[in-house]
Short mmCIF file of C-alpha atoms and ligand atoms in Angstrom, two decimals:
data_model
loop_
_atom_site.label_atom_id
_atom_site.label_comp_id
_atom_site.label_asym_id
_atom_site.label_seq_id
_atom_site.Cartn_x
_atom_site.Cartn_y
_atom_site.Cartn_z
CA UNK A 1460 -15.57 8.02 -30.18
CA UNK A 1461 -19.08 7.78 -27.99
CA UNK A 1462 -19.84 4.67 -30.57
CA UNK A 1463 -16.53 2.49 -30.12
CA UNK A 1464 -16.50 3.71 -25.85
CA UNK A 1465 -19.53 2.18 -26.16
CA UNK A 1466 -18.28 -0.87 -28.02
CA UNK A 1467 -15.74 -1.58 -25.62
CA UNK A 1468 -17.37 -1.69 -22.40
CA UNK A 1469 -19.73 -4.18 -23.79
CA UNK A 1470 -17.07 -6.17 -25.36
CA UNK A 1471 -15.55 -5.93 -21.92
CA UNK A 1472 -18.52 -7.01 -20.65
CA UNK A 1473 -19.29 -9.95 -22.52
CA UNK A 1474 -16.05 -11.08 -22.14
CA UNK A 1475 -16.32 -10.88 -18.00
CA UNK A 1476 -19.85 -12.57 -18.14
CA UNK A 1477 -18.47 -15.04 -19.93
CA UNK A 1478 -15.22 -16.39 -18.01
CA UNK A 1479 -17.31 -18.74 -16.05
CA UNK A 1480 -18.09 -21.00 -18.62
CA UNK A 1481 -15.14 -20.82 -21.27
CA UNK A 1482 -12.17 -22.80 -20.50
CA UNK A 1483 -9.59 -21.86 -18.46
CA UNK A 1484 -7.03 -22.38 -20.99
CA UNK A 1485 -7.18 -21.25 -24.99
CA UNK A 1486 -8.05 -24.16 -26.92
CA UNK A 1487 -5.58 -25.29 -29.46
CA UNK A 1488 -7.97 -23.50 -32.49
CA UNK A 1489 -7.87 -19.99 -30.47
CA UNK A 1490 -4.38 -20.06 -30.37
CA UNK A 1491 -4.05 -21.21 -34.26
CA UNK A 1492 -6.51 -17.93 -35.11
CA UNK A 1493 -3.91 -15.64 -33.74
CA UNK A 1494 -2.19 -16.41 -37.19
CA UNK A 1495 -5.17 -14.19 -38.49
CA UNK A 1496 -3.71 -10.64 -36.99
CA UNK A 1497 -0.21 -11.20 -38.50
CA UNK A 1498 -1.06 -9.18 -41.53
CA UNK A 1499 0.83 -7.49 -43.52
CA UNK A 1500 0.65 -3.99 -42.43
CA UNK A 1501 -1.48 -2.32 -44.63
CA UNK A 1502 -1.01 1.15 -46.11
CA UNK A 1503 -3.98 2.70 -45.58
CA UNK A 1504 -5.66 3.66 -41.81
CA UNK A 1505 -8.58 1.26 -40.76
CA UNK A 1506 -11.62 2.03 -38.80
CA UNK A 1507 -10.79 1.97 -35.15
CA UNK A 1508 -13.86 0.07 -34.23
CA UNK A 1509 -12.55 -2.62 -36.91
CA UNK A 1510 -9.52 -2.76 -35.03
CA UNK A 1511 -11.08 -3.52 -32.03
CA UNK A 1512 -13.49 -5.82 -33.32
CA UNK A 1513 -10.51 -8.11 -34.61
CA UNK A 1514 -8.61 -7.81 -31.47
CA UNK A 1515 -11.50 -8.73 -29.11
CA UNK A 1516 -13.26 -11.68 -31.71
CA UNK A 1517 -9.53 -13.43 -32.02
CA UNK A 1518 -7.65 -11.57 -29.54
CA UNK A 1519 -9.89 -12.36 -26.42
CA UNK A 1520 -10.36 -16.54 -26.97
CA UNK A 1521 -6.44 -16.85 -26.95
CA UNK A 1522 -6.68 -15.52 -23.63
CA UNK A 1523 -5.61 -17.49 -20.47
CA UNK A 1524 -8.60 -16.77 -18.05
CA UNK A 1525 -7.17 -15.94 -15.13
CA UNK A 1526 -9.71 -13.30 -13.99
CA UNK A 1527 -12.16 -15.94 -13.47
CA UNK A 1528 -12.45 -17.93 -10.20
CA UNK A 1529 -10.48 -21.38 -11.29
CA UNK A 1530 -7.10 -20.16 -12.31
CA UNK A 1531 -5.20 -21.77 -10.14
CA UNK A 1532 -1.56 -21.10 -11.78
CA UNK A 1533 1.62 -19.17 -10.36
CA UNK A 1534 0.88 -16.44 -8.31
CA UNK A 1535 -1.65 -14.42 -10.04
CA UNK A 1536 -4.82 -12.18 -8.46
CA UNK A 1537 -7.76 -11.43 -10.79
CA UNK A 1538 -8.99 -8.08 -11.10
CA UNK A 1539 -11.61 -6.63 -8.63
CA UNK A 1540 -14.38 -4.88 -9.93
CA UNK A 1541 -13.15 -1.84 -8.68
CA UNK A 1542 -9.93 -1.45 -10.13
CA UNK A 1543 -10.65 -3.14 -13.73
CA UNK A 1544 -13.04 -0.61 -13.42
CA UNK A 1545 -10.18 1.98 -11.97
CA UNK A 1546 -7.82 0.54 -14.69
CA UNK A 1547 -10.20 1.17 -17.74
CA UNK A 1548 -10.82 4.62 -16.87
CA UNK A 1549 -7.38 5.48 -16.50
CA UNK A 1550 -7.00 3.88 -19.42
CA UNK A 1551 -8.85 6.73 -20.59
CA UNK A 1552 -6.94 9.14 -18.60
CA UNK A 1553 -3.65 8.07 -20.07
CA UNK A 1554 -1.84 10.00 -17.61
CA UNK A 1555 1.65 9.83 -16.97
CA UNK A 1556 2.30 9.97 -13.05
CA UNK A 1557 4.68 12.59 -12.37
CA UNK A 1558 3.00 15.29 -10.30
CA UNK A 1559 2.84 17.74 -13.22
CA UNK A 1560 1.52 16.04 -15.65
CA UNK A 1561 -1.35 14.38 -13.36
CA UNK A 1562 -1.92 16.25 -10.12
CA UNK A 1563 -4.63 13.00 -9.39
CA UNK A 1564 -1.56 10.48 -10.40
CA UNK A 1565 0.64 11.78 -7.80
CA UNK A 1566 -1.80 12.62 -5.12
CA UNK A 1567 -3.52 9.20 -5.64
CA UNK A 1568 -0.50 7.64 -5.37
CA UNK A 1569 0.28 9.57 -2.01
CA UNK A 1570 -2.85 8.45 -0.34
CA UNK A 1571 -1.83 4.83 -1.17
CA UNK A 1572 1.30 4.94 0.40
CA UNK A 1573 -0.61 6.14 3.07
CA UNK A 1574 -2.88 3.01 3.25
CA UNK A 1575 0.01 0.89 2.79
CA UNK A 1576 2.11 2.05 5.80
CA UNK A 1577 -0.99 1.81 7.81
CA UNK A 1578 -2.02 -1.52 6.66
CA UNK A 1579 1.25 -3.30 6.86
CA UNK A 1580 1.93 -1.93 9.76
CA UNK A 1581 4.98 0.05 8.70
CA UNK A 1582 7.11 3.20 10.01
CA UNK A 1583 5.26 5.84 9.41
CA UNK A 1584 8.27 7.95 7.35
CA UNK A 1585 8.40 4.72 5.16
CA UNK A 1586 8.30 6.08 1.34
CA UNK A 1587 7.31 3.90 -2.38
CA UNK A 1588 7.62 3.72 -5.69
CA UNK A 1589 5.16 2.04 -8.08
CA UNK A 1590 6.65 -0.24 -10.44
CA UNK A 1591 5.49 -3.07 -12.86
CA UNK A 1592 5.80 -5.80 -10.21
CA UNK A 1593 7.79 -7.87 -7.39
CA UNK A 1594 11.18 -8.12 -9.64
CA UNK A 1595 11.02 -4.18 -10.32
CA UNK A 1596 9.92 -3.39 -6.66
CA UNK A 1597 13.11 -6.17 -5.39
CA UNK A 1598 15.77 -4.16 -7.78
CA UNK A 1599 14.37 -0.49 -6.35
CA UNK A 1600 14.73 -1.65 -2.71
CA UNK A 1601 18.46 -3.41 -3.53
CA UNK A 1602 19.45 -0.03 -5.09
CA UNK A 1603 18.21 1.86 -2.03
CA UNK A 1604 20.19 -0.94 0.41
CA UNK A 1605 23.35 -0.35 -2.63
CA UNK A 1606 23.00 3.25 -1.86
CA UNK A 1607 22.96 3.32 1.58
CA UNK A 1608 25.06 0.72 2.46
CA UNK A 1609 27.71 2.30 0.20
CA UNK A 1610 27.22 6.15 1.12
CA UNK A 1611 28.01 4.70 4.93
CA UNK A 1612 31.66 3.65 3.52
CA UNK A 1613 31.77 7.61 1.80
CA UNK A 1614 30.89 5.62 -1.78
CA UNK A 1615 28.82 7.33 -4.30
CA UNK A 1616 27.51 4.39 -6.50
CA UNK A 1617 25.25 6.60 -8.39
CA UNK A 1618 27.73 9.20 -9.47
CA UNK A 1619 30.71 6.02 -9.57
CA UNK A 1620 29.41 2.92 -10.11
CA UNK A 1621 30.76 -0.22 -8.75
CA UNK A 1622 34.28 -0.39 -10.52
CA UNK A 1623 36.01 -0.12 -6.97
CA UNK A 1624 33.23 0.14 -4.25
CA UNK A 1625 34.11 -1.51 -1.42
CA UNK A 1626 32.05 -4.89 -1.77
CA UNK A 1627 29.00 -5.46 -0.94
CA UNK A 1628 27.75 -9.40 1.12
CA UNK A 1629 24.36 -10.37 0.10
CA UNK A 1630 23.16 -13.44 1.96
CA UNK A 1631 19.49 -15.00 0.67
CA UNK A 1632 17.80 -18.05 1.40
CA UNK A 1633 18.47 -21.59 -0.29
CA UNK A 1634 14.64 -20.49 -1.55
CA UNK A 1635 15.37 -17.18 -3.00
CA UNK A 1636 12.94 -15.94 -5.69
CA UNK A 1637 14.38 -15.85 -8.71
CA UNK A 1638 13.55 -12.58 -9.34
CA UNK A 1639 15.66 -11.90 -6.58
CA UNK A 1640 18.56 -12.60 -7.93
CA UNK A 1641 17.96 -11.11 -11.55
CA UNK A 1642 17.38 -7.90 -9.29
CA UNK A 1643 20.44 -8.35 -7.70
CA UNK A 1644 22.20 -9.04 -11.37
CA UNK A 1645 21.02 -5.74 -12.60
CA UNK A 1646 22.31 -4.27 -9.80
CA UNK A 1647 25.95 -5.48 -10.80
CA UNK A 1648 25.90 -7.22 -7.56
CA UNK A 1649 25.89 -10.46 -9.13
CA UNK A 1650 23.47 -13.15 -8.82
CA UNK A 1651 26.15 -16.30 -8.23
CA UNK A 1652 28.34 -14.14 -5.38
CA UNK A 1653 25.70 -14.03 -3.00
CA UNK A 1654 26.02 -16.40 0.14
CA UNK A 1655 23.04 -18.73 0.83
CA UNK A 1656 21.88 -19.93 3.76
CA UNK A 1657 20.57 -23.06 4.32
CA UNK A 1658 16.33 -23.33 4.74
CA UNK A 1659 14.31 -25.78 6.75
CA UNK A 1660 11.52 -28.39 4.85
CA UNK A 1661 9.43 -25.56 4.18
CA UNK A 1662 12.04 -23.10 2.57
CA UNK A 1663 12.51 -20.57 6.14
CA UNK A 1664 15.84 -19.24 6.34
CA UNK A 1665 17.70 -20.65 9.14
CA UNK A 1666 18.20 -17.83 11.48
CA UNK A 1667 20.35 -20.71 13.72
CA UNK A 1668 23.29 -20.61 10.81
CA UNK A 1669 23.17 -17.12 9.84
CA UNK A 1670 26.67 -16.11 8.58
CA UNK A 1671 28.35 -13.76 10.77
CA UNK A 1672 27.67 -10.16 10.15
CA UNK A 1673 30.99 -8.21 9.49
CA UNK A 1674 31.37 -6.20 6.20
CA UNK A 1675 28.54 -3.90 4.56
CA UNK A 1676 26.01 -6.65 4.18
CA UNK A 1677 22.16 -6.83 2.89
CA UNK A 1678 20.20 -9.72 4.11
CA UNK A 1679 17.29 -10.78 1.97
CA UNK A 1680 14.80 -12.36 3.70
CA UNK A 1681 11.06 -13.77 2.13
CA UNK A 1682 7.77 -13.26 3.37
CA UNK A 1683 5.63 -16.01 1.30
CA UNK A 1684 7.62 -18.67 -0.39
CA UNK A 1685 6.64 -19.09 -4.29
CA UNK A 1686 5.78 -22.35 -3.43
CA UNK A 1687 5.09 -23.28 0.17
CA UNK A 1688 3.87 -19.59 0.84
CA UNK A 1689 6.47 -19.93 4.04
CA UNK A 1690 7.59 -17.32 6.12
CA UNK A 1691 11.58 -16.28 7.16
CA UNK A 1692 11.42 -15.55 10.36
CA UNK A 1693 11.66 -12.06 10.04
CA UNK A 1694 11.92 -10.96 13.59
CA UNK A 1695 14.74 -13.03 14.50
CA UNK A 1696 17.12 -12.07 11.22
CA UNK A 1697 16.24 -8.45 11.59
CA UNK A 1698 17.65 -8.17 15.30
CA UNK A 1699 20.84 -10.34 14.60
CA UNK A 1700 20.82 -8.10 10.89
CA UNK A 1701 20.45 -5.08 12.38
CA UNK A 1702 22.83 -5.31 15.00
CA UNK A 1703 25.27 -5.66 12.72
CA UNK A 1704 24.78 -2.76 10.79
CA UNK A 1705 23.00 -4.27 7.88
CA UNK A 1706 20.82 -3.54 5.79
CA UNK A 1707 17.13 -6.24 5.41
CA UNK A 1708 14.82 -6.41 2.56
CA UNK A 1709 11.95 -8.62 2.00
CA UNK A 1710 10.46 -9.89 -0.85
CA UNK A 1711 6.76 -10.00 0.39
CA UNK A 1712 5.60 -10.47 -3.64
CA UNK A 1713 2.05 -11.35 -2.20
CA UNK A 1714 2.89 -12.41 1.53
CA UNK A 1715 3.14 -9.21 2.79
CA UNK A 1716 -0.77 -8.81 2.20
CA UNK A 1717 -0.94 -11.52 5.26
CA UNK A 1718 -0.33 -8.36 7.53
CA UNK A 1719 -3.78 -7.39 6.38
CA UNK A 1720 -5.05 -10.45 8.16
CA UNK A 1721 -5.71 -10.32 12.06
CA UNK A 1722 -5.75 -14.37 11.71
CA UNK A 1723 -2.56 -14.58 9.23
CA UNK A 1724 0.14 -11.37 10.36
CA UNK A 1725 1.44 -13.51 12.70
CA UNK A 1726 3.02 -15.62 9.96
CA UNK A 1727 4.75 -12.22 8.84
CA UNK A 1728 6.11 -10.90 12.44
CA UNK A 1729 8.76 -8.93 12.72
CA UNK A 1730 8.67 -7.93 8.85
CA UNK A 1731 8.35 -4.62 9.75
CA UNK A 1732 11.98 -4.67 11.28
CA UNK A 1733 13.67 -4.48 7.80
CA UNK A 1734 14.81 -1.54 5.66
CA UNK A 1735 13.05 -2.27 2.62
CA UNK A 1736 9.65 -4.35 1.28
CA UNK A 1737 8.84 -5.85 -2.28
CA UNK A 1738 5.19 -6.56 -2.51
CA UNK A 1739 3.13 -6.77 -5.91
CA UNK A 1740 -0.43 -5.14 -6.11
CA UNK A 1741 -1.20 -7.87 -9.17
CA UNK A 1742 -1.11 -10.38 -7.13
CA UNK A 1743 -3.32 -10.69 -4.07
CA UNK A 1744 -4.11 -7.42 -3.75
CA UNK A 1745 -6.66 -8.37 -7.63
CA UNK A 1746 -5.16 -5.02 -9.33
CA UNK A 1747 -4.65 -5.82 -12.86
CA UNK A 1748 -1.40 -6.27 -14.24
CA UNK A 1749 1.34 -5.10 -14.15
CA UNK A 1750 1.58 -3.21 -10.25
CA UNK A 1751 4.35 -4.29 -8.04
CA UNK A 1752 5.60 -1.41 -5.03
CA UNK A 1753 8.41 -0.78 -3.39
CA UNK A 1754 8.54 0.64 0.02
CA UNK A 1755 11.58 1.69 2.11
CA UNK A 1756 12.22 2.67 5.48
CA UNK A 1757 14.12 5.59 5.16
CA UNK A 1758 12.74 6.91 1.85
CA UNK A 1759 15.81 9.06 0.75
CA UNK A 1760 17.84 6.34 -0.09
CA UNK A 1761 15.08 4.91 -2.69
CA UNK A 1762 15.21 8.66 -3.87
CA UNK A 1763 19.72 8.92 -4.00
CA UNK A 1764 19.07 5.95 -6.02
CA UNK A 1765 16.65 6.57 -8.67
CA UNK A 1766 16.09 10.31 -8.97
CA UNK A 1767 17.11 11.88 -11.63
CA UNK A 1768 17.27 15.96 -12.41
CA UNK A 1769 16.87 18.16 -15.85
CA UNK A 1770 16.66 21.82 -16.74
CA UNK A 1771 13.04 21.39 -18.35
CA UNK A 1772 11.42 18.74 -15.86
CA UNK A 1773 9.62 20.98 -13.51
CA UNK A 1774 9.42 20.03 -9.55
CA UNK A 1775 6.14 20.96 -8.21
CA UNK A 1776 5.64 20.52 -4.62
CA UNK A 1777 4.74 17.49 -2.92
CA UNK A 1778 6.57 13.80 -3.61
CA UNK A 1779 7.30 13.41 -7.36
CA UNK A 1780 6.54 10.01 -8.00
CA UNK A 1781 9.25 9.34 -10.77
CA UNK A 1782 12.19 10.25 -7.84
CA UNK A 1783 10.98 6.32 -6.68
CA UNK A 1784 11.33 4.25 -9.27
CA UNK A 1785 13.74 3.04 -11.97
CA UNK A 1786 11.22 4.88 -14.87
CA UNK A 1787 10.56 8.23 -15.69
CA UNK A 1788 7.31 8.21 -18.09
CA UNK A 1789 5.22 5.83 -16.45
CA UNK A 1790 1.19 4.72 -16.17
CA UNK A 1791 -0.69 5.76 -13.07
CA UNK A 1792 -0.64 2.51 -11.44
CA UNK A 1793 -1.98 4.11 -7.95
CA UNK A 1794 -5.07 4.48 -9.62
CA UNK A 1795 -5.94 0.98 -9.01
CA UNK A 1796 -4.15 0.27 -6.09
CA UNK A 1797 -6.86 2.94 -4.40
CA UNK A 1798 -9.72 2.23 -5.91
CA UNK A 1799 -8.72 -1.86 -4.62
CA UNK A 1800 -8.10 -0.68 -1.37
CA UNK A 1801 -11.35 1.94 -1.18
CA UNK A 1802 -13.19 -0.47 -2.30
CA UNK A 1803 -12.05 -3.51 0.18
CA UNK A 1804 -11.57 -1.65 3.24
CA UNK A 1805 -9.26 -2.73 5.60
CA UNK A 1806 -12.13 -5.76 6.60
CA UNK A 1807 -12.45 -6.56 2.68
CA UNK A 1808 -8.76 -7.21 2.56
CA UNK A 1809 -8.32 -9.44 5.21
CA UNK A 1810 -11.24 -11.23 4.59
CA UNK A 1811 -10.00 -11.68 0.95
CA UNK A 1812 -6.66 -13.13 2.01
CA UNK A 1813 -8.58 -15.31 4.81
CA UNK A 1814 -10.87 -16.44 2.58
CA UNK A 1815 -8.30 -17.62 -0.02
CA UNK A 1816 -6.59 -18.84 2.68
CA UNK A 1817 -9.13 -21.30 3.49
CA UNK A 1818 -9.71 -22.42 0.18
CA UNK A 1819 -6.31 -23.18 -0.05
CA UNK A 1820 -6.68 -25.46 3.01
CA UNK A 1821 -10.22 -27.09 0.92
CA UNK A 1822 -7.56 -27.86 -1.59
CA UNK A 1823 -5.35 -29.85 0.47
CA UNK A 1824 -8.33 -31.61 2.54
CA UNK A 1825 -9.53 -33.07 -0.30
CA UNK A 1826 -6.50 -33.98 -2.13
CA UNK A 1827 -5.13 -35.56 1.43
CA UNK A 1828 -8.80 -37.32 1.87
CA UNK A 1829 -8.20 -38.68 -1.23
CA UNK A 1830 -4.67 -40.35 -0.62
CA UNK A 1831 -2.16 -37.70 -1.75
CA UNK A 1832 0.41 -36.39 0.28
CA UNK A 1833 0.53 -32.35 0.57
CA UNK A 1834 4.42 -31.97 0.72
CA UNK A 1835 3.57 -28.11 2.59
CA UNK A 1836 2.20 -26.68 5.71
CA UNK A 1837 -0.43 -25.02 4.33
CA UNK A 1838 -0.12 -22.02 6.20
CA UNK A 1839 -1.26 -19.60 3.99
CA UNK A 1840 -2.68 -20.01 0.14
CA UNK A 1841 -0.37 -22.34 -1.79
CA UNK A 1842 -0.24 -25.90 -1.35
CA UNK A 1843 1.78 -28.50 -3.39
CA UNK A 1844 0.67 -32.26 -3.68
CA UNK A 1845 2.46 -35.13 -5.17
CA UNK A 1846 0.36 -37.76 -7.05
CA UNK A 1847 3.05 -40.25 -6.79
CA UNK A 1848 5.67 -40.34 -9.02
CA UNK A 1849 7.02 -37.53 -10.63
CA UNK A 1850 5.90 -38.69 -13.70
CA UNK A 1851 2.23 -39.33 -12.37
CA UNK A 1852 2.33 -36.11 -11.28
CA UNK A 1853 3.24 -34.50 -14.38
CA UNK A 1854 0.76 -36.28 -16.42
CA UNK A 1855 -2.07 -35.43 -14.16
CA UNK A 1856 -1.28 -31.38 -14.33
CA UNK A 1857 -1.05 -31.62 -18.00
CA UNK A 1858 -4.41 -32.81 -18.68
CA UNK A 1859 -5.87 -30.86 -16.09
CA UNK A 1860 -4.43 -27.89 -17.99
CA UNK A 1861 -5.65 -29.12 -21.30
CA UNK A 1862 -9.22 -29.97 -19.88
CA UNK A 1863 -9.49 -26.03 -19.47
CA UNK A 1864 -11.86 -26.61 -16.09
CA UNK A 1865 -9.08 -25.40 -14.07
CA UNK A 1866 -5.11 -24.39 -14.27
CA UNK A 1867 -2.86 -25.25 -11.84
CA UNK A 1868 0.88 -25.54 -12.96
CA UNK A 1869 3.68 -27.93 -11.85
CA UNK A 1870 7.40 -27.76 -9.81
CA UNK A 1871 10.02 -29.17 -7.82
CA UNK A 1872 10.20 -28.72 -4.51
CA UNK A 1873 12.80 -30.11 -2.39
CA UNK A 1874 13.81 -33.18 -4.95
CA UNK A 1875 9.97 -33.69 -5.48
CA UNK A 1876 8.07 -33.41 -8.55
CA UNK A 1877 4.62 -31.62 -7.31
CA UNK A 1878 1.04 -29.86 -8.63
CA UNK A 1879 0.72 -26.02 -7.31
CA UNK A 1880 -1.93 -24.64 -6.47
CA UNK A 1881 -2.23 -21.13 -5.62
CA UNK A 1882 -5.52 -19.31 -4.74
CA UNK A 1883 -5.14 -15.71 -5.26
CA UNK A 1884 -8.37 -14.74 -6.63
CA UNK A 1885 -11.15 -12.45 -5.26
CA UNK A 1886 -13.21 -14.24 -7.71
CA UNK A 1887 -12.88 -18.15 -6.97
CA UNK A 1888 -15.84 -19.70 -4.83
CA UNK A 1889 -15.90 -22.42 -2.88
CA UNK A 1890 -17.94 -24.03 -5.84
CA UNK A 1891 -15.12 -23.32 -7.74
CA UNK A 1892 -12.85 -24.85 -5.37
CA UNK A 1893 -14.78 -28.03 -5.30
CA UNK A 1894 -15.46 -28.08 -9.40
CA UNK A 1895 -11.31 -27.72 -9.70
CA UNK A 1896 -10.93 -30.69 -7.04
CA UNK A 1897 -13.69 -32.62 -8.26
CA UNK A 1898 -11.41 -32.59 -12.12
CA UNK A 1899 -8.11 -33.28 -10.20
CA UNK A 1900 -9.11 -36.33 -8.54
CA UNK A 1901 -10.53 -37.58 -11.66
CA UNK A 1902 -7.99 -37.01 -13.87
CA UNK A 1903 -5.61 -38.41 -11.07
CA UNK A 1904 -7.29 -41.78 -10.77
CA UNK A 1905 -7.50 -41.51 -14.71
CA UNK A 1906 -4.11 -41.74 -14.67
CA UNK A 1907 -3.30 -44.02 -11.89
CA UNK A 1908 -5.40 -46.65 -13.33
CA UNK A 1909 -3.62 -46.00 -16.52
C1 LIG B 2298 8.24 -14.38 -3.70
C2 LIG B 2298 8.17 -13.75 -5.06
N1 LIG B 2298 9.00 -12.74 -5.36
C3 LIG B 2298 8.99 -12.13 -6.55
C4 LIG B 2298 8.11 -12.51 -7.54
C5 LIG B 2298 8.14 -11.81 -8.87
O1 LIG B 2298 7.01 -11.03 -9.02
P1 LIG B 2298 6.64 -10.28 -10.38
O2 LIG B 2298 6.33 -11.37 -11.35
O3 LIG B 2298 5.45 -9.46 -10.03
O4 LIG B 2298 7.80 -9.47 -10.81
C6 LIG B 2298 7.23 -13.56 -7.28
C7 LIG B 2298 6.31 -14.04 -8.32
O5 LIG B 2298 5.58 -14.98 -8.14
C8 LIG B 2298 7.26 -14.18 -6.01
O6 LIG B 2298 6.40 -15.17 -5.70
#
């Protein structure tokens, strides 16, 4: 055991030392060796330090490097040193986080919720759940807003499902999330029967044409749009929302972590008004995958909705972590999410997000210097640029993919065909930054000239 423990953290090692110079993306012969650990499964046991050595010498070059500082793509954070470090030794731990099984799970995961409610500013009664990510934490706060919004019209969804509920108006933005709605799906309240309204150039709800607020109602507002990184305005939908009776969530995937930021929480004001928050730990917080939380107001609604009761699972005191979330046996994801946070301190974390923040705005200087339009206010750390045509603009993101230098990926937004770039990472530099610009230009003149 001491001999492949051993093993790994240097493998581990190696493999961090070396993300600065291997290309972003797997090359095309990395991704062919995979072919070589689709064997037949053999009969006999192998040496576990065999095993390892195959994953980590084929396994580890089809990886997409997006711990290292010029990964670029979707919204992804790397992994701080502190929690891969967290994450590998609860790794060891293999504990499943319900208070009996690992007092440090629960407690841990207590103290974070803590953090949280300080940090974002929220009430402090406000309870969580720690789920995979964004999509998990969006479908935990819908089934607390199902619960309560349905208990109000003496409806017990848990113990009768929806087959006759009184029903239920969802309103979202034009620019919902997609994971949104698959939330919403799995919630049986349907992903096609909610009422949209209309969003301004950069994807904010229009609080001016806000449906009128009669019938149970949830109102799902964003904090960070996927692609422009936009705000709703929060404030405003939660006073008109709220006077009504209903219920607000946000999906603050990674723009909730603006709160963190004296110079960026104003984006995010009023967020604090709603009922329920989505945010993802994976993303900027830099916890590895997969950590998304859900946190909700009034934390016995998250608990009518996912708590479930047995003869032989003993309650201990204190807040049993599976009464939060849609799982029972679960990893101890709070692990990393405190050893992030106790590592950053609060000044750590908001000069993470700042400092992303401005490299985001490096991004769009350049790429505007150079000619292209930026089709966002870069407000926050995405920014979308157009090369041209749409078919300019694909080319140019595919061969800066395949070059491997950096990885950015590609969307629509608003009828246009654009390059997004996301900076999430603790780990990208300005060096990086200008390396990744220095490709993009290229390539895009490359191509123009074509
Ligand atoms: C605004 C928003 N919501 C939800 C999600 C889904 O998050 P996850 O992939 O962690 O489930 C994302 C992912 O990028 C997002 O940007």
């Amino acid at each position: 055991m001491e001999h492949l423990l051993l093993d790994v953290a240097n493998r581990a090692n190696r493999y961090v030392v070396g993300l600065p110079e291997r290309s972003v993306a797997p090359s095309l012969e990395a991704i062919e060796q995979l072919r070589l650990l689709d064997v037949p499964l053999q009969d006999e046991p192998i040496e576990p330090s065999r095993v390892l050595a195959e994953l980590d010498e084929i396994g580890s070059p089809a990886t997409v490097a997006t711990t290292g500082g010029r990964y670029f793509g979707f919204v992804v954070g790397g992994s701080l040193p502190a929690a891969m470090a967290a994450n590998m030794l609860a790794g060891v731990w293999d504990q499943n986080a319900a208070r009996i099984l690992s007092p440090v799970a629960a407690s841990l995961e207590d103290v974070c919720i803590r953090w949280l409610i300080s940090l974002f500013g929220l009430p402090a009664n406000a309870g969580a759940g720690f789920v995979t990510g964004a999509t998990m934490a969006n479908l935990s706060g819908l089934a607390a807003a199902r619960h309560a919004l349905l208990a109000q019209q003496g409806w017990d969804v848990e113990a009768r499902g929806l087959f006759g509920a009184p029903p239920i108006t969802v309103l979202v933005g034009e620019e919902v999330h997609v994971s949104l709605l698959k939330a919403l799906s799995m919630l049986g309240l349907g992903r096609d029967r909610v009422v949209r309204v209309p969003v301004d150039g950069q994807g904010r709800m229009r609080s001016d044409v806000l449906p009128k607020i009669s019938s149970p109602t949830v109102v799902c507002i964003q904090a960070g749009n996927v692609n422009t990184g936009a705000f709703d305005p929060a404030g405003e939908i939660c006073r008109t929302a709220k006077a009504s009776g209903a219920w607000v969530h946000v999906d603050g995937a990674f723009g909730l972590w603006a709160l963190s930021s004296p110079r960026r929480a104003y984006l995010a004001e009023g967020v604090q008004d709603a009922d329920s928050w989505a945010t993802d730990g994976h993303k900027w917080l830099n916890v590895p995958q997969d950590s998304g939380i859900a946190l909700v107001r009034e934390p016995e609604h998250l608990r009518a909705a996912m708590t479930a009761t047995a003869a032989y699972l003993i309650e201990g005191e204190g807040r049993e972590p599976s009464h939060y979330v849609p799982e029972m046996s679960r990893r101890a994801r709070g692990v990393e999410i405190w050893a992030a946070l106790r590592s950053l301190g609060r000044l750590g974390l908001a000069e993470l997000v700042e400092r992303t923040c401005r490299y985001a705005s490096q991004f769009a200087g350049g790429l505007q210097a150079a000619g292209y339009e930026i089709l966002n206010d870069v407000v926050l750390n995405q920014v979308l640029v157009s090369f041209g045509s749409p078919d300019l603009t694909r080319r140019v993101i595919q061969r800066v993919q395949e070059e491997g230098i950096c990885w950015l990926g590609g969307t629509e937004w608003q009828g246009h065909v654009a390059m997004r770039i996301s900076v999430s990472s603790w780990a990208t530099t300005e060096e990086d930054v200008q390396r990744s610009l220095e490709v993009i230009l290229r390539i895009a003149e490359e191509e123009a000239g074509a």
